Amino acid sequence: MKSKRLNAIADLINKNYSFTDIGCDHGYLAMIVRESGNRNLIICSDDKIGPLNNARRNLENYDNILFVLSDGAKEIKKQTDIAVLAGLGFQTVRKIISESLAYFRKCKKIIIQVNQNVDLLRRWLLENEFKIVDEMIILEYKYYEILVVENGKTELSEEQIIFGPYLLKEKSKAFRDYYHKQIKKINLIINKLNPEHPDRIKLEEKLLKIRKMLKD
Ligand SMILES: C[S@@+](CC[C@H](N)C(=O)[O-])C[C@H]1O[C@@H](n2cnc3c(N)ncnc32)[C@H](O)[C@@H]1O
């Protein structure tokens, strides 16, 4: 499976751990994990029957996989070591975790990749006693941030919430490239706004934060 994003997520799933893929869609993550030699239980779950049946079809040659039609984790009866929530929006992830908090509290790890609003996700995790234990950023047509989360309290500065504690520490090439592109994008928007526009100040503040972070 040639998805850099899904391969990166699969690499975070320990060979000795079982996992649940919430919002599995095609089931490709399960396929990559199985092909990598992990023989533990996999639960593929989706809230729509079409995608779940696609996963079922794509994974018919693999065993020890359960398919569960479920909104979030509501109908998932078996616990696994890891839960994956990938390719979903922040609001959906927040809703799914909040509605099945006991389930997620029992996971050893939660791997989360939201398409936008990663800063809002970090703040929400912090406020709800989930701590980030690893992060990565990858480029596959667009940039994706992947968070590895465990239960527990932690403290994060405002800068760490915005940019990510681990991403900030590493400042990898992908991370710096992403923010250089963001600077260009924000400048283009600012140049189109008239000087009185209310968004202008917010965008200029954002630019300052990014520039400062890249310099430090
Ligand atoms: C964009 S796909 C992502 C598929 C895969 N996780 C990935 O990262 O490539 C999102 C999938 O999540 C499912 N989904 C959306 N909301 C959901 C929910 N509340 N519970 C379970 N699945 C959900 C959708 O039906 C869809 O199959």
Short mmCIF file of C-alpha atoms in Angstrom, two decimals, residues 83-213:
data_model
loop_
_atom_site.label_atom_id
_atom_site.label_comp_id
_atom_site.label_asym_id
_atom_site.label_seq_id
_atom_site.Cartn_x
_atom_site.Cartn_y
_atom_site.Cartn_z
CA ALA A 83 -6.98 2.96 18.94
CA VAL A 84 -6.36 4.80 15.68
CA LEU A 85 -8.40 7.79 14.58
CA ALA A 86 -7.06 8.94 11.21
CA GLY A 87 -8.33 11.08 8.37
CA LEU A 88 -11.12 12.54 10.49
CA GLY A 89 -11.87 16.13 11.51
CA PHE A 90 -11.00 17.47 14.95
CA GLN A 91 -14.67 17.90 15.92
CA THR A 92 -15.39 14.26 15.01
CA VAL A 93 -12.38 12.99 16.95
CA ARG A 94 -13.36 15.06 20.00
CA LYS A 95 -16.93 13.74 19.82
CA ILE A 96 -15.82 10.12 19.39
CA ILE A 97 -13.40 10.22 22.34
CA SER A 98 -15.79 12.17 24.60
CA GLU A 99 -18.67 9.78 23.95
CA SER A 100 -16.61 6.68 24.81
CA LEU A 101 -14.12 8.06 27.28
CA ALA A 102 -13.92 4.82 29.32
CA TYR A 103 -12.94 2.89 26.19
CA PHE A 104 -10.15 5.32 25.28
CA ARG A 105 -8.89 5.49 28.88
CA LYS A 106 -8.19 1.76 28.66
CA CYS A 107 -6.07 2.08 25.51
CA LYS A 108 -2.31 2.02 25.96
CA LYS A 109 -1.95 4.42 23.06
CA ILE A 110 -4.20 6.46 20.79
CA ILE A 111 -2.85 7.48 17.41
CA ILE A 112 -4.60 10.53 16.00
CA GLN A 113 -4.29 12.25 12.64
CA VAL A 114 -6.78 15.03 12.07
CA ASN A 115 -6.94 16.86 8.78
CA GLN A 116 -7.02 20.36 10.32
CA ASN A 117 -7.01 22.18 13.66
CA VAL A 118 -4.20 20.14 15.21
CA ASP A 119 -3.62 22.99 17.68
CA LEU A 120 -7.24 22.75 18.87
CA LEU A 121 -6.79 18.99 19.22
CA ARG A 122 -3.63 19.45 21.35
CA ARG A 123 -5.41 21.93 23.63
CA TRP A 124 -8.40 19.62 24.01
CA LEU A 125 -6.20 16.61 24.79
CA LEU A 126 -4.31 18.60 27.41
CA GLU A 127 -7.54 19.79 29.06
CA ASN A 128 -8.84 16.22 29.11
CA GLU A 129 -5.79 14.56 30.64
CA PHE A 130 -4.34 12.95 27.55
CA LYS A 131 -0.65 13.55 27.01
CA ILE A 132 1.19 13.61 23.71
CA VAL A 133 4.12 11.18 23.78
CA ASP A 134 5.24 11.47 20.16
CA GLU A 135 4.48 13.44 17.02
CA MET A 136 5.48 13.42 13.40
CA ILE A 137 4.81 15.47 10.32
CA ILE A 138 4.89 13.95 6.86
CA LEU A 139 4.34 15.20 3.34
CA GLU A 140 2.12 13.22 1.01
CA TYR A 141 0.67 15.75 -1.45
CA LYS A 142 -0.12 17.79 1.67
CA TYR A 143 1.30 17.90 5.17
CA TYR A 144 -0.11 15.58 7.85
CA GLU A 145 0.61 15.74 11.56
CA ILE A 146 0.32 12.46 13.46
CA LEU A 147 0.03 12.43 17.25
CA VAL A 148 0.66 9.54 19.63
CA VAL A 149 -1.28 10.00 22.82
CA GLU A 150 -1.46 8.27 26.22
CA ASN A 151 -3.54 8.85 29.31
CA GLY A 152 -2.05 11.29 31.78
CA LYS A 153 -1.62 14.89 32.76
CA THR A 154 1.01 17.13 31.26
CA GLU A 155 1.76 20.79 30.76
CA LEU A 156 2.31 22.51 27.45
CA SER A 157 3.26 26.09 26.65
CA GLU A 158 1.13 28.07 24.19
CA GLU A 159 3.88 27.61 21.59
CA GLN A 160 3.90 23.83 22.15
CA ILE A 161 0.12 23.72 21.74
CA ILE A 162 0.32 25.60 18.44
CA PHE A 163 3.30 23.85 16.89
CA GLY A 164 3.52 20.56 18.80
CA PRO A 165 5.98 19.78 21.62
CA TYR A 166 7.88 17.07 19.73
CA LEU A 167 7.67 18.71 16.32
CA LEU A 168 9.03 21.89 17.87
CA LYS A 169 11.90 20.06 19.52
CA GLU A 170 12.91 18.34 16.30
CA LYS A 171 12.07 21.06 13.74
CA SER A 172 12.49 18.54 10.95
CA LYS A 173 12.87 19.55 7.32
CA ALA A 174 9.21 18.68 6.62
CA PHE A 175 8.16 20.83 9.60
CA ARG A 176 10.22 23.83 8.47
CA ASP A 177 9.10 23.44 4.85
CA TYR A 178 5.48 23.34 6.01
CA TYR A 179 5.81 26.60 7.94
CA HIS A 180 7.74 28.35 5.17
CA LYS A 181 4.82 27.47 2.87
CA GLN A 182 2.39 28.72 5.52
CA ILE A 183 4.22 32.06 5.62
CA LYS A 184 3.84 32.42 1.84
CA LYS A 185 0.18 31.42 2.01
CA ILE A 186 -0.63 33.85 4.83
CA ASN A 187 1.22 36.69 3.07
CA LEU A 188 -0.82 36.10 -0.09
CA ILE A 189 -4.05 36.34 1.93
CA ILE A 190 -2.89 39.45 3.79
CA ASN A 191 -1.97 41.18 0.54
CA LYS A 192 -5.50 40.65 -0.74
CA LEU A 193 -7.13 42.14 2.37
CA ASN A 194 -7.69 45.84 2.78
CA PRO A 195 -5.74 47.40 5.69
CA GLU A 196 -8.87 47.72 7.86
CA HIS A 197 -9.95 44.10 7.50
CA PRO A 198 -10.46 42.45 10.96
CA ASP A 199 -8.68 39.22 9.89
CA ARG A 200 -5.51 41.13 9.08
CA ILE A 201 -4.34 41.57 12.67
CA LYS A 202 -4.95 37.89 13.47
CA LEU A 203 -3.02 36.79 10.39
CA GLU A 204 -0.16 39.19 11.12
CA GLU A 205 0.05 37.83 14.66
CA LYS A 206 0.14 34.30 13.30
CA LEU A 207 2.97 35.27 10.93
CA LEU A 208 4.96 36.75 13.81
CA LYS A 209 4.57 33.57 15.85
CA ILE A 210 5.69 31.36 12.96
CA ARG A 211 8.68 33.58 12.15
CA LYS A 212 9.76 33.71 15.79
CA MET A 213 9.41 29.95 16.14
#
